[in-house]
Amino acid sequence: MGVTRRKFLGWVGAAAVGTTSMMVPKARAASNKHFEGYPGSFGVLHDTTRCIGCRKCEEACNRVNDLPSPARPFDDLTVLENPRRTSAAAFTVVNRFESDAGEPVVFAKNQCNHCLEPACASACFVRALRKDKTGAVVYDASLCVGCRYCMVACPFNIPAYEYDEPLTPRIRKCHLCQFRIEKGLLPGCVETCPTEALAFGERDRLLKIARQRIDKFPGRYVDHVYGEREMGGTSWLYLSPRPFNQIAMREDLGVQPASRFTSGPLSAVPIVVGLWPVLLTGIYAISKRKDKIAQQERIEAVATTVADANDEMKTKMAELKDKMTREREAMINLEIKKALKEAAEKEDA
Amino acid sequence: MPQETNIPNKSILTPFNVVAGIIILAGLVITVLRFTKGLGAVTNLDDNNPWGIWIGFDLLCGVALAAGGYVTSAACYIFGLKRYHSAVRPAILTAFLGYALVVLALHYDVGRPWRLPYPIFLSPGTTSLLYEVGLCVFLYLAVLFIEYSPAALEWLGLKKVRNLIVRMTLVLTIFGVVLSTLHQSSLGALFMIAPSKLHPLWYSNYLPVYFFISSIFAGLSMVIFEGTLAHRFLHHKMDATHLRESEGVALGFSKAASFVMMGYLSVKLIGISVDNNWHLLFTGWGLWFLLELIGFVALPAFLYSLAVRERNLRWARWAAALSVLGVVLNRLNISVVAFNWYLPSAQRYVPSWMEIGTSIFIVTLGVVIYRFITTRMPIFYEHPDFRHDI
């Protein structure tokens, strides 16, 4: 096995990791750029008013993705009695929503919404998830470590994990049938839908169609295209006869793409990397210098004390010497006087 | 004759060894299950709750409580507080073991542990905070290993290498503080990507700041807490310097912890004000939040300050234990309790006994290795050949 280009680049990247990649996170907290999706990228419009809950899309999805066959067959509609979410064995699920007010039942299909700026791809620390030019958010199992941070990050709770695989678990989710799109085929679910509740096309066109439907039948739809702006916009778009939070679609997600939530802390990285060493070295230098000055002052203080003591000693010694000299002189004088006196007395005698 | 054979047996079958042995055995059984049957067989994780206590406790608490390493070495070598010198080696050892065990625990949690180097060497996802965490933990583990190595090298008698490494102390310490600042804060910032899932009282733009500040007092408290245990069980290994300085370390660290915790409380209050979450304090979640903040931050901070004023070591130790519990509670609240708070209770995560067992197993492993090293290498005492040599 030789060195592939990717591996080589990986090594080069790793070599530069301490400097460049930590310094330049692809976060644009302070910029006014807004990514509106790759031009001409695809999406799907799901008109829930047309969905009859037949689960044909689930069946098609299962077939084109070679997923394990479910415990209960797809024509068993009692499955709809309980709300479901996507799982490793089902990339899409249809849920049924009753209403107290006697309004008609609504069915809504749930799968990866293929965000324009996906939370999962932003969260993935090994780039196993990315937004493809087709519009699909695709996954590369050959890179995935299995940390499941994408599942934490996804605001729609879509990615699922193969918890029963001990050594080779994968993240599993809808990939918009990217491999079919590239062959010029429709996604499995769209192809099979008998009521045209699913429409595939360029996202920009789908948005226009959705708006036209709302304009044409204002009584049939709430005046909102879900996915136009939610979490920065998604490639899947939804129309609903009832407020979206009544069909288990959160309305409190906001319009910021998920990457905006983490761009702040990421932009703090260069500040810490650049400033901390300077500050800490400064603190070290100051404390060291303080110690040094304190040490010097101590030495000087000792020196002056010693010098003072010496001076004092010297003056005392001098005084003493002086005194002694004087005393000795006095003694000598006295002796001389005495001798003179004695001599005089002798002479007298 | 039987008495003769009993003596060596007795020295191995101490209560500590028996309990530790049983826990480690159970841990090994769970390890086999994890790597043959998968996460599904061992944990209560599911598609809505991808992270459990292996992340919430083993990773988040493990890293926070191992902060004593960078805090103590910074105090001693950067801030020049030489009187804490005897506390540096135990703190560095705890930090090194803590991080090593965090990485070990990750091998259980992630799907393909042998790919853990991928993000660093093969395909770096630089937009992810987890990438920052991974890179920093990887580098910091290496730094901690080098910082710890002089103890092992003295034990092995390799003077030259030991002296070379000791000369790098300052650079390593600064590098350690930079890396710790980054990944301690990033562990909090991990959750910023999911404002729709974390309860607003815990979600904040200041999450990285909260995590960084709380790691400081977590580290300080752990040094005091661990010192308490070490004095009880490893007293005979400590030299005169260590024993003479230990009270000063405990009270000095108490003072620092008290100050930092007060600062943490202020930032928390600012956080509540910025998001205007005051009204949420009067809900059930609010009471739980207040319990964490008042019972496990404000109370120990106050207790610390009393301990310092009265020079009361017992209070300092109680405060340390409360603070450590508080940090554990905070990390679990953010990663498990208040995460997915809006889901119906049937869909909430409660750890399985095997998840708890694995966490206990990993902590026990840490204690056993800690004991092995401290009873052999110069951690609580200065090696006679290297005394007064930094």
XYZ file of C-alpha atoms in Angstrom:
739
model
C 0.000 0.000 0.000
C 1.543 3.262 -1.106
C 0.978 6.712 0.225
C -2.236 8.105 -1.156
C -2.682 11.762 -1.873
C -5.127 12.089 0.974
C -2.740 10.477 3.438
C 0.103 12.688 2.302
C -1.998 15.791 2.628
C -3.118 14.541 6.006
C 0.478 14.331 7.161
C 1.294 17.741 5.827
C -1.812 19.008 7.564
C -0.784 17.332 10.800
C 2.646 18.928 10.560
C 1.031 22.305 10.266
C -1.629 21.529 12.818
C -0.023 23.371 15.704
C 0.015 26.575 13.741
C -2.263 26.960 10.773
C -5.290 24.799 11.366
C -5.657 25.946 14.955
C -5.285 29.535 13.903
C -7.657 29.452 10.956
C -10.861 27.696 11.889
C -13.353 27.972 9.077
C -15.607 30.100 11.205
C -16.865 33.439 10.087
C -18.267 34.969 13.214
C -17.451 38.505 12.234
C -18.206 38.348 8.542
C -21.444 39.279 6.865
C -21.266 36.428 4.366
C -24.287 34.188 4.230
C -24.139 30.858 2.452
C -27.328 30.185 0.557
C -26.495 26.741 -0.716
C -24.588 25.610 -3.749
C -26.119 27.183 -6.852
C -28.374 24.759 -8.668
C -28.269 22.264 -5.816
C -31.226 19.970 -5.371
C -33.854 19.555 -2.728
C -37.248 18.015 -2.141
C -40.519 19.761 -1.424
C -42.755 17.766 0.893
C -46.362 18.920 0.709
C -47.893 17.246 3.766
C -51.417 18.073 2.565
C -50.916 15.526 -0.204
C -49.419 12.771 1.945
C -51.760 9.836 2.584
C -49.466 7.915 4.941
C -49.099 4.881 2.649
C -45.447 4.291 3.704
C -44.460 3.547 0.092
C -41.558 6.011 0.488
C -40.301 4.075 3.502
C -40.428 0.872 1.497
C -38.575 2.397 -1.466
C -35.946 3.888 0.821
C -35.439 0.507 2.446
C -35.057 -1.132 -0.962
C -32.647 1.291 -2.653
C -30.436 1.443 0.423
C -30.407 -2.326 1.083
C -31.622 -1.822 4.642
C -32.722 -4.787 6.778
C -36.392 -5.676 6.410
C -38.467 -4.390 9.317
C -40.280 -6.523 11.890
C -43.637 -5.395 10.564
C -44.187 -5.077 6.792
C -44.512 -1.671 5.123
C -48.194 -2.185 4.278
C -48.977 -2.548 7.989
C -50.304 0.947 8.680
C -50.886 0.305 12.398
C -47.206 1.185 12.728
C -48.359 4.799 12.364
C -50.148 4.672 15.714
C -46.916 5.451 17.559
C -44.603 8.347 16.734
C -41.285 7.156 15.347
C -37.908 8.657 14.551
C -35.241 7.718 12.039
C -32.980 4.824 12.977
C -30.058 2.831 11.637
C -32.578 0.575 9.861
C -34.906 3.325 8.608
C -33.599 6.511 7.001
C -37.106 7.864 6.714
C -40.323 7.477 8.704
C -43.842 8.775 8.169
C -45.744 9.931 11.235
C -49.450 10.528 11.665
C -50.779 13.577 13.513
C -54.351 13.668 14.807
C -56.044 16.864 15.815
C -58.489 17.552 18.649
C -60.369 20.183 16.701
C -61.714 17.734 14.146
C -59.315 18.938 11.480
C -58.143 16.308 9.009
C -55.309 13.984 9.980
C -51.869 15.076 8.752
C -49.092 12.726 7.694
C -45.527 13.987 7.585
C -42.420 12.298 6.319
C -39.261 12.684 8.358
C -35.667 12.211 7.186
C -32.411 14.180 6.982
C -33.285 17.733 5.982
C -29.912 18.257 4.282
C -29.135 21.627 5.835
C -27.387 24.198 3.653
C -24.795 24.563 6.435
C -25.186 21.290 8.311
C -24.658 21.121 12.067
C -23.397 17.548 11.720
C -20.715 18.470 9.177
C -19.629 21.441 11.260
C -19.432 19.209 14.336
C -17.570 16.338 12.686
C -13.934 16.405 13.816
C -12.772 14.071 11.057
C -14.717 15.497 8.102
C -16.676 12.306 7.607
C -19.782 14.395 6.919
C -19.953 17.093 4.273
C -22.377 19.058 2.168
C -22.170 17.873 -1.415
C -22.679 20.116 -4.444
C -25.808 18.126 -5.319
C -27.320 19.371 -2.061
C -26.930 16.068 -0.257
C -25.243 15.863 3.157
C -23.113 12.775 2.665
C -21.210 10.522 5.040
C -17.912 8.716 4.599
C -17.810 5.665 6.854
C -14.135 5.087 6.048
C -13.192 8.143 8.113
C -15.790 8.008 10.902
C -14.437 7.431 14.420
C -17.899 6.873 15.869
C -17.858 9.747 18.404
C -21.539 10.590 17.761
C -21.020 14.345 18.131
C -23.013 14.764 14.889
C -25.996 13.217 16.676
C -25.556 15.659 19.558
C -25.315 18.538 17.103
C -28.235 17.727 14.773
C -31.194 19.963 15.696
C -33.594 17.609 13.931
C -32.396 14.435 15.744
C -31.763 12.620 12.462
C -28.446 10.712 12.463
C -28.701 7.207 13.930
C -25.955 4.881 15.060
C -25.363 1.163 14.774
C -25.190 0.544 18.518
C -25.107 -3.219 18.070
C -22.010 -3.233 15.886
C -19.115 -3.840 18.297
C -16.219 -2.788 16.052
C -17.566 -1.267 12.837
C -20.531 0.913 13.794
C -21.585 3.547 11.276
C -23.692 6.663 11.432
C -26.781 6.008 9.327
C -28.956 8.638 7.725
C -30.615 9.687 4.486
C -28.088 10.848 1.873
C -30.686 12.184 -0.574
C -29.897 9.156 -2.769
C -26.827 11.062 -3.955
C -25.645 7.989 -5.881
C -28.950 7.938 -7.779
C -28.948 11.690 -8.433
C -25.504 11.381 -10.006
C -26.930 8.706 -12.328
C -29.792 10.990 -13.249
C -32.331 9.094 -11.131
C -34.765 10.438 -8.557
C -34.343 9.665 -4.848
C -36.114 6.392 -4.037
C -38.844 7.989 -1.947
C -39.659 10.707 -4.504
C -39.775 8.231 -7.365
C -42.249 5.992 -5.620
C -44.584 8.561 -4.027
C -48.057 7.925 -5.555
C -49.542 11.329 -4.651
C -46.725 13.721 -5.596
C -46.447 14.725 -1.966
C -42.731 14.734 -2.696
C -41.288 16.881 -5.489
C -37.611 16.783 -6.418
C -35.825 19.648 -8.122
C -33.542 22.623 -7.751
C -34.121 24.120 -4.344
C -34.684 27.637 -5.733
C -37.441 26.374 -8.041
C -39.032 24.322 -5.261
C -39.184 27.438 -3.093
C -41.052 29.265 -5.835
C -43.468 26.351 -6.291
C -44.105 26.261 -2.552
C -44.825 29.991 -2.459
C -47.168 29.659 -5.454
C -49.129 26.889 -3.725
C -49.526 28.974 -0.579
C -50.646 31.965 -2.681
C -53.053 29.867 -4.714
C -54.621 28.041 -1.745
C -54.157 30.286 1.273
C -56.796 28.342 3.196
C -55.033 25.041 2.733
C -51.564 25.970 4.074
C -50.030 27.880 6.923
C -48.115 30.762 5.433
C -44.673 29.335 6.019
C -42.242 27.190 4.053
C -40.433 25.133 6.672
C -36.799 24.761 5.755
C -36.537 28.012 3.845
C -34.681 29.633 6.720
C -34.694 27.164 9.649
C -31.107 26.588 10.879
C -29.842 28.676 7.960
C -32.046 26.840 5.478
C -32.419 23.194 4.477
C -32.577 21.432 1.138
C -35.837 19.768 2.144
C -38.790 22.118 2.238
C -42.187 21.503 3.843
C -45.721 22.760 3.473
C -48.283 22.081 6.163
C -51.985 22.697 6.798
C -51.308 23.121 10.519
C -48.659 25.014 12.488
C -45.448 23.045 12.175
C -44.990 22.485 15.894
C -48.235 20.483 15.786
C -46.629 18.035 13.379
C -43.498 17.583 15.529
C -41.370 20.110 13.666
C -39.680 22.522 16.022
C -40.351 26.189 15.422
C -37.808 27.400 17.986
C -34.650 26.533 16.081
C -33.965 29.995 14.733
C -32.485 30.958 11.391
C -28.782 30.807 12.244
C -26.793 27.903 10.809
C -25.293 25.765 13.578
C -21.740 26.796 12.722
C -22.563 30.290 14.001
C -23.060 28.943 17.523
C -19.502 27.648 17.732
C -17.651 30.236 15.661
C -17.244 32.457 18.733
C -15.335 29.963 20.884
C -13.316 28.850 17.848
C -12.257 32.410 17.177
C -10.925 32.617 20.752
C -8.319 29.968 19.952
C -5.763 32.271 18.284
C -6.152 34.767 21.115
C -5.222 32.144 23.684
C -2.468 30.646 21.532
C -1.001 34.064 20.803
C -1.481 35.921 24.063
C -1.165 33.316 26.816
C 2.535 32.534 26.278
C 3.333 36.258 26.281
C 1.278 36.929 29.420
C 2.539 33.872 31.271
C 6.163 34.528 30.379
C 5.603 38.097 31.541
C 4.178 36.953 34.864
C 7.085 34.563 35.244
C 9.587 37.298 34.420
C 7.957 39.718 36.858
C 7.859 37.216 39.710
C 11.429 36.191 38.940
C 12.557 39.821 38.861
C 10.736 40.533 42.121
C 12.594 37.624 43.702
C 15.854 38.922 42.269
C 15.274 42.449 43.525
C 14.260 41.130 46.927
C 17.424 39.047 46.968
C 19.545 42.054 45.968
C 17.935 44.230 48.588
C 18.654 41.584 51.169
C 22.309 41.437 50.149
C 22.585 45.224 50.151
C 20.908 45.443 53.537
C 23.323 42.907 54.948
C 26.236 44.733 53.355
C 25.182 48.117 54.764
C 24.588 46.592 58.182
C 28.012 45.036 58.099
C 29.564 48.280 56.859
C 27.764 50.276 59.555
C 28.953 47.850 62.182
C 32.491 48.111 60.858
C 32.407 51.892 60.960
C 31.064 51.855 64.473
C 33.707 49.398 65.488
C 36.404 51.517 63.866
C 35.348 54.684 65.638
C 35.076 52.804 68.904
C 38.479 51.285 68.323
C 39.884 54.665 67.483
C 38.343 56.140 70.576
C 39.664 53.299 72.593
C 43.090 53.659 71.045
C 43.014 57.347 71.671
C 41.967 56.800 75.226
C 44.621 54.178 75.731
C 47.274 56.346 74.143
C 46.272 59.191 76.391
C 46.208 56.959 79.394
C 49.584 55.577 78.494
C 50.935 59.097 77.977
C 49.496 60.095 81.286
C 51.083 57.040 82.823
C 54.414 57.860 81.200
C 54.152 61.455 82.315
C 53.290 60.259 85.758
C 56.219 57.862 85.705
C 58.486 60.602 84.438
C 57.200 62.919 87.074
C 57.669 60.185 89.629
C 61.199 59.460 88.398
C 62.026 63.127 88.329
C 60.633 63.494 91.788
C 62.575 60.502 92.987
C 65.739 61.825 91.321
C 65.172 65.214 92.909
C 64.630 63.583 96.282
C 67.841 61.582 95.816
C 69.727 64.706 94.926
C 68.264 66.458 97.906
C 69.290 63.573 100.062
C 5.329 -23.861 58.436
C 1.865 -22.526 57.581
C 2.753 -19.266 59.298
C 5.684 -18.785 56.970
C 3.560 -19.079 53.844
C 0.854 -16.900 55.362
C 3.010 -13.828 55.685
C 3.450 -13.050 51.974
C -0.199 -14.004 51.324
C -1.397 -11.605 53.965
C 0.495 -8.721 52.435
C -1.267 -9.189 49.079
C -4.822 -9.911 50.271
C -5.481 -6.557 51.907
C -9.080 -5.304 51.849
C -8.048 -2.639 49.337
C -6.525 -5.164 46.974
C -9.517 -7.500 47.211
C -12.065 -4.787 46.462
C -9.933 -3.298 43.690
C -9.380 -6.769 42.261
C -13.105 -7.527 42.132
C -13.884 -4.182 40.472
C -11.129 -4.644 37.905
C -12.332 -8.173 37.143
C -15.892 -6.940 36.632
C -14.509 -4.139 34.447
C -12.674 -6.630 32.279
C -15.868 -8.625 31.794
C -17.729 -5.487 30.682
C -14.779 -4.661 28.414
C -15.152 -8.002 26.655
C -18.902 -7.409 26.291
C -18.373 -3.921 24.891
C -15.937 -5.114 22.226
C -17.879 -8.214 21.238
C -21.523 -7.162 21.505
C -21.291 -3.416 20.964
C -22.405 -0.318 22.836
C -26.034 -1.410 22.597
C -25.457 -4.425 24.830
C -23.616 -2.507 27.537
C -25.092 0.994 27.594
C -28.503 2.627 27.640
C -27.515 4.995 24.860
C -29.864 5.432 21.931
C -30.294 7.606 18.863
C -31.731 10.512 20.859
C -29.155 10.211 23.642
C -25.836 9.548 21.941
C -23.702 10.635 24.909
C -24.010 9.130 28.383
C -21.875 9.074 31.498
C -18.832 7.787 29.620
C -18.675 11.258 28.135
C -20.419 13.147 30.962
C -18.383 11.629 33.787
C -15.308 9.918 32.349
C -14.449 12.646 29.856
C -15.911 15.900 31.207
C -15.357 15.268 34.934
C -12.092 13.443 34.309
C -10.602 16.396 32.476
C -11.987 19.000 34.901
C -10.740 17.164 37.990
C -7.315 16.630 36.425
C -6.921 20.410 36.186
C -4.858 20.368 39.387
C -1.832 19.649 37.210
C -1.785 22.887 35.279
C -3.074 24.972 38.205
C -0.404 23.769 40.660
C 2.506 23.861 38.227
C 1.466 27.336 37.068
C 1.267 28.553 40.680
C 4.701 27.191 41.487
C 6.716 27.764 38.322
C 5.015 30.734 36.639
C 3.628 32.737 39.556
C 6.717 31.855 41.573
C 4.861 30.512 44.634
C 7.715 28.218 45.642
C 6.033 27.213 48.876
C 3.684 24.992 46.838
C 6.563 23.106 45.277
C 5.951 19.885 47.203
C 2.367 19.812 45.837
C 3.458 19.903 42.189
C 4.495 16.290 41.728
C 1.363 14.691 43.206
C -0.771 17.105 41.147
C 1.108 16.378 37.912
C 0.861 12.647 38.553
C -2.904 12.877 39.151
C -3.320 14.964 36.018
C -1.283 12.573 33.910
C -3.202 9.546 35.161
C -6.486 11.456 34.819
C -5.878 12.298 31.173
C -4.524 8.852 30.372
C -7.717 7.341 31.804
C -9.886 9.837 29.927
C -8.300 8.615 26.716
C -8.744 5.010 27.832
C -12.429 5.660 28.583
C -12.850 7.177 25.113
C -11.736 3.857 23.643
C -14.876 2.326 25.143
C -17.206 5.054 23.977
C -16.216 5.754 20.382
C -17.118 3.221 17.722
C -13.678 2.619 16.242
C -11.085 3.622 18.842
C -8.104 2.801 16.646
C -9.208 5.691 14.441
C -8.820 8.236 17.260
C -5.626 9.582 15.578
C -7.542 10.162 12.298
C -8.749 13.676 13.140
C -5.212 14.726 14.026
C -3.186 12.991 11.331
C -5.516 12.089 8.471
C -8.533 14.321 8.084
C -8.696 17.252 10.512
C -12.189 18.699 10.898
C -11.088 22.128 12.008
C -14.615 23.535 12.201
C -15.364 21.221 15.100
C -14.771 22.051 18.729
C -14.264 18.352 19.290
C -11.246 18.638 17.006
C -9.818 21.353 19.245
C -10.489 19.198 22.289
C -8.929 16.148 20.678
C -5.809 17.945 19.505
C -5.277 19.691 22.863
C -5.883 16.563 24.932
C -3.479 14.647 22.701
C -0.758 17.296 23.037
C -1.409 17.881 26.735
C -1.194 14.177 27.511
C 2.262 14.236 25.932
C 3.198 17.349 27.955
C 1.967 15.736 31.182
C 3.922 12.590 30.438
C 7.116 14.631 30.048
C 6.301 16.684 33.164
C 5.747 13.518 35.165
C 8.773 11.666 33.774
C 11.470 13.122 36.104
C 9.927 11.150 38.992
C 10.209 7.926 37.021
C 13.691 8.803 35.753
C 14.930 9.518 39.291
C 13.499 6.173 40.340
C 15.315 4.503 37.450
C 18.496 6.493 38.144
C 18.704 8.088 34.685
C 20.258 11.365 35.772
C 21.170 12.941 32.426
C 17.752 12.625 30.792
C 16.123 13.708 34.041
C 18.216 16.887 34.217
C 17.505 17.668 30.566
C 13.742 17.427 31.153
C 13.841 19.432 34.377
C 15.452 22.268 32.421
C 12.349 22.401 30.181
C 10.000 22.891 33.135
C 8.992 26.488 32.388
C 8.287 25.919 28.690
C 6.292 22.786 29.474
C 4.300 24.602 32.153
C 3.384 27.468 29.820
C 2.477 25.040 27.034
C 0.367 23.114 29.557
C -1.560 26.219 30.621
C -2.223 27.220 26.992
C -3.468 23.740 26.083
C -5.551 23.479 29.265
C -7.195 26.851 28.695
C -8.126 25.738 25.208
C -9.544 22.302 25.863
C -11.062 22.956 29.290
C -13.106 25.752 27.728
C -13.815 23.842 24.517
C -15.394 20.993 26.437
C -18.066 23.489 27.452
C -18.231 24.989 23.983
C -18.984 21.511 22.582
C -22.557 21.952 23.749
C -22.969 25.380 22.197
C -23.801 23.763 18.876
C -27.091 22.471 20.315
C -29.014 25.386 21.820
C -32.256 23.595 20.997
C -31.348 20.609 23.175
C -29.697 22.002 26.300
C -31.893 23.695 28.913
C -31.563 27.502 28.625
C -30.373 27.827 32.241
C -27.285 25.788 31.381
C -26.920 26.872 27.752
C -24.998 30.104 27.464
C -22.576 31.863 25.185
C -20.314 31.833 28.240
C -20.180 28.012 28.446
C -16.474 27.949 27.545
C -15.770 30.617 30.185
C -17.759 28.684 32.806
C -15.880 25.504 32.021
C -12.486 27.174 32.140
C -13.083 28.998 35.435
C -14.653 25.965 37.068
C -11.692 23.859 35.957
C -9.437 26.143 38.009
C -11.308 25.599 41.259
C -11.900 21.966 40.354
C -8.137 21.566 40.110
C -7.474 23.458 43.350
C -10.135 21.457 45.201
C -8.862 18.175 43.841
C -5.343 18.936 45.131
C -6.772 19.538 48.635
C -9.146 16.562 48.445
C -6.486 14.229 47.159
C -3.996 15.548 49.719
C -6.480 14.574 52.440
C -6.670 11.018 51.156
C -2.909 10.818 50.624
C -2.268 11.956 54.207
C -4.518 9.231 55.490
C -3.119 6.380 53.413
C 0.351 7.372 52.229
C 1.576 9.420 55.188
C 4.670 7.244 55.598
C 5.838 8.126 52.082
C 5.984 11.873 52.738
C 9.198 13.640 53.630
C 9.598 16.455 56.149
C 9.292 19.154 53.483
C 6.037 17.747 52.169
C 4.557 17.437 55.649
C 5.725 20.922 56.641
C 4.309 22.528 53.494
C 1.065 20.599 53.198
C -1.005 22.767 55.531
C 0.174 25.872 53.722
C -0.776 24.270 50.409
C -4.266 23.371 51.635
C -4.981 26.805 53.098
C -3.358 28.700 50.240
C -5.324 26.719 47.684
C -8.500 27.216 49.748
C -8.002 30.961 49.552
C -7.460 30.816 45.789
C -10.447 28.491 45.295
C -12.702 30.769 47.338
C -11.775 33.770 45.211
C -12.114 31.931 41.900
C -15.492 30.484 42.922
C -16.781 33.937 43.784
C -15.637 35.070 40.351
C -17.387 32.077 38.802
C -20.610 32.990 40.618
C -20.449 36.532 39.263
C -19.949 35.344 35.705
C -22.864 32.938 36.166
C -25.075 35.798 37.362
C -24.003 37.887 34.375
C -24.876 34.919 32.161
C -28.383 34.666 33.599
C -28.853 38.426 33.152
C -27.538 38.499 29.593
C -30.014 35.802 28.529
C -32.644 37.214 30.892
C -33.347 33.781 32.357
C -34.409 35.004 35.816
C -37.974 33.748 35.396
C -36.687 30.207 34.783
C -35.177 30.113 38.287
C -38.640 29.581 39.736
C -39.328 26.400 37.789
C -38.324 22.869 38.808
C -35.269 23.137 36.581
C -34.490 26.457 38.224
C -34.415 24.865 41.683
C -32.056 22.186 40.424
C -29.896 24.913 38.883
C -29.890 26.864 42.150
C -28.987 23.742 44.112
C -25.926 23.335 41.904
C -24.979 26.995 42.142
C -25.715 27.684 45.808
C -25.249 24.277 47.399
C -22.147 23.267 45.492
C -20.466 26.556 44.570
C -21.516 29.369 46.924
C -21.531 27.179 50.047
C -18.078 25.623 49.556
C -16.691 29.039 48.526
C -17.929 30.447 51.847
C -16.637 27.422 53.738
C -13.234 27.855 52.097
C -13.047 31.471 53.194
C -13.970 30.512 56.772
C -11.352 27.778 56.707
C -8.697 30.285 55.659
C -9.695 32.850 58.308
C -9.785 30.306 61.129
C -6.882 28.284 59.717
C -9.148 25.242 59.977
C -7.978 22.346 57.814
C -11.101 20.252 58.404
C -13.378 22.892 56.896
C -11.046 23.282 53.954
C -11.307 19.552 53.324
C -15.104 19.576 53.535
C -15.211 22.523 51.177
C -12.924 20.669 48.757
C -15.155 17.582 48.786
C -18.263 19.740 48.174
C -16.573 21.629 45.338
C -15.463 18.426 43.635
C -19.030 17.100 43.875
C -20.273 20.417 42.506
C -18.072 20.223 39.438
C -19.212 16.630 38.828
C -22.839 17.735 39.194
C -22.315 20.641 36.795
C -20.699 18.486 34.113
C -23.387 15.804 34.412
C -26.130 18.439 34.311
C -24.834 19.851 31.055
C -24.089 16.552 29.329
C -26.874 14.325 30.637
C -29.474 15.836 32.994
C -30.346 19.123 31.291
C -29.460 17.810 27.840
C -32.590 16.696 25.957
C -34.594 18.124 28.847
C -37.603 18.642 26.574
C -37.959 14.953 25.642
C -40.711 12.925 27.324
C -39.361 10.983 30.295
C -39.653 7.643 28.470
C -37.098 8.881 25.944
C -34.641 10.224 28.529
C -31.331 8.559 29.269
C -30.514 6.798 32.527
C -27.137 5.026 32.669
C -27.088 1.229 32.787
C -25.300 -0.485 35.667
C -22.619 -1.598 33.250
C -21.911 2.000 32.242
C -21.576 2.926 35.918
C -19.477 -0.205 36.443
C -17.095 0.808 33.667
C -16.686 4.289 35.139
C -15.951 2.810 38.583
C -13.548 0.366 36.948
C -11.621 3.192 35.294
C -11.449 5.273 38.490
C -10.242 2.179 40.387
C -7.592 1.592 37.758
C -6.423 5.158 38.364
C -6.252 4.683 42.142
C -4.308 1.427 41.790
C -1.750 2.939 39.384
C -1.495 6.055 41.584
C -0.716 3.870 44.588
C 1.772 1.795 42.615
C 3.663 4.900 41.546
C 3.526 6.860 44.819
C 4.775 3.904 46.841
C 7.779 3.506 44.541
C 8.724 6.791 42.942
C 9.688 10.131 44.514
C 6.283 11.834 44.472
C 5.693 12.790 48.110
C 9.388 13.087 48.903
C 12.468 14.436 47.227
C 14.841 11.836 45.909
C 18.010 12.002 48.054
C 20.207 12.362 44.949
C 18.240 15.306 43.608
C 17.358 17.270 46.734
C 17.264 21.071 46.346
C 17.676 20.588 42.613
C 14.345 22.145 41.605
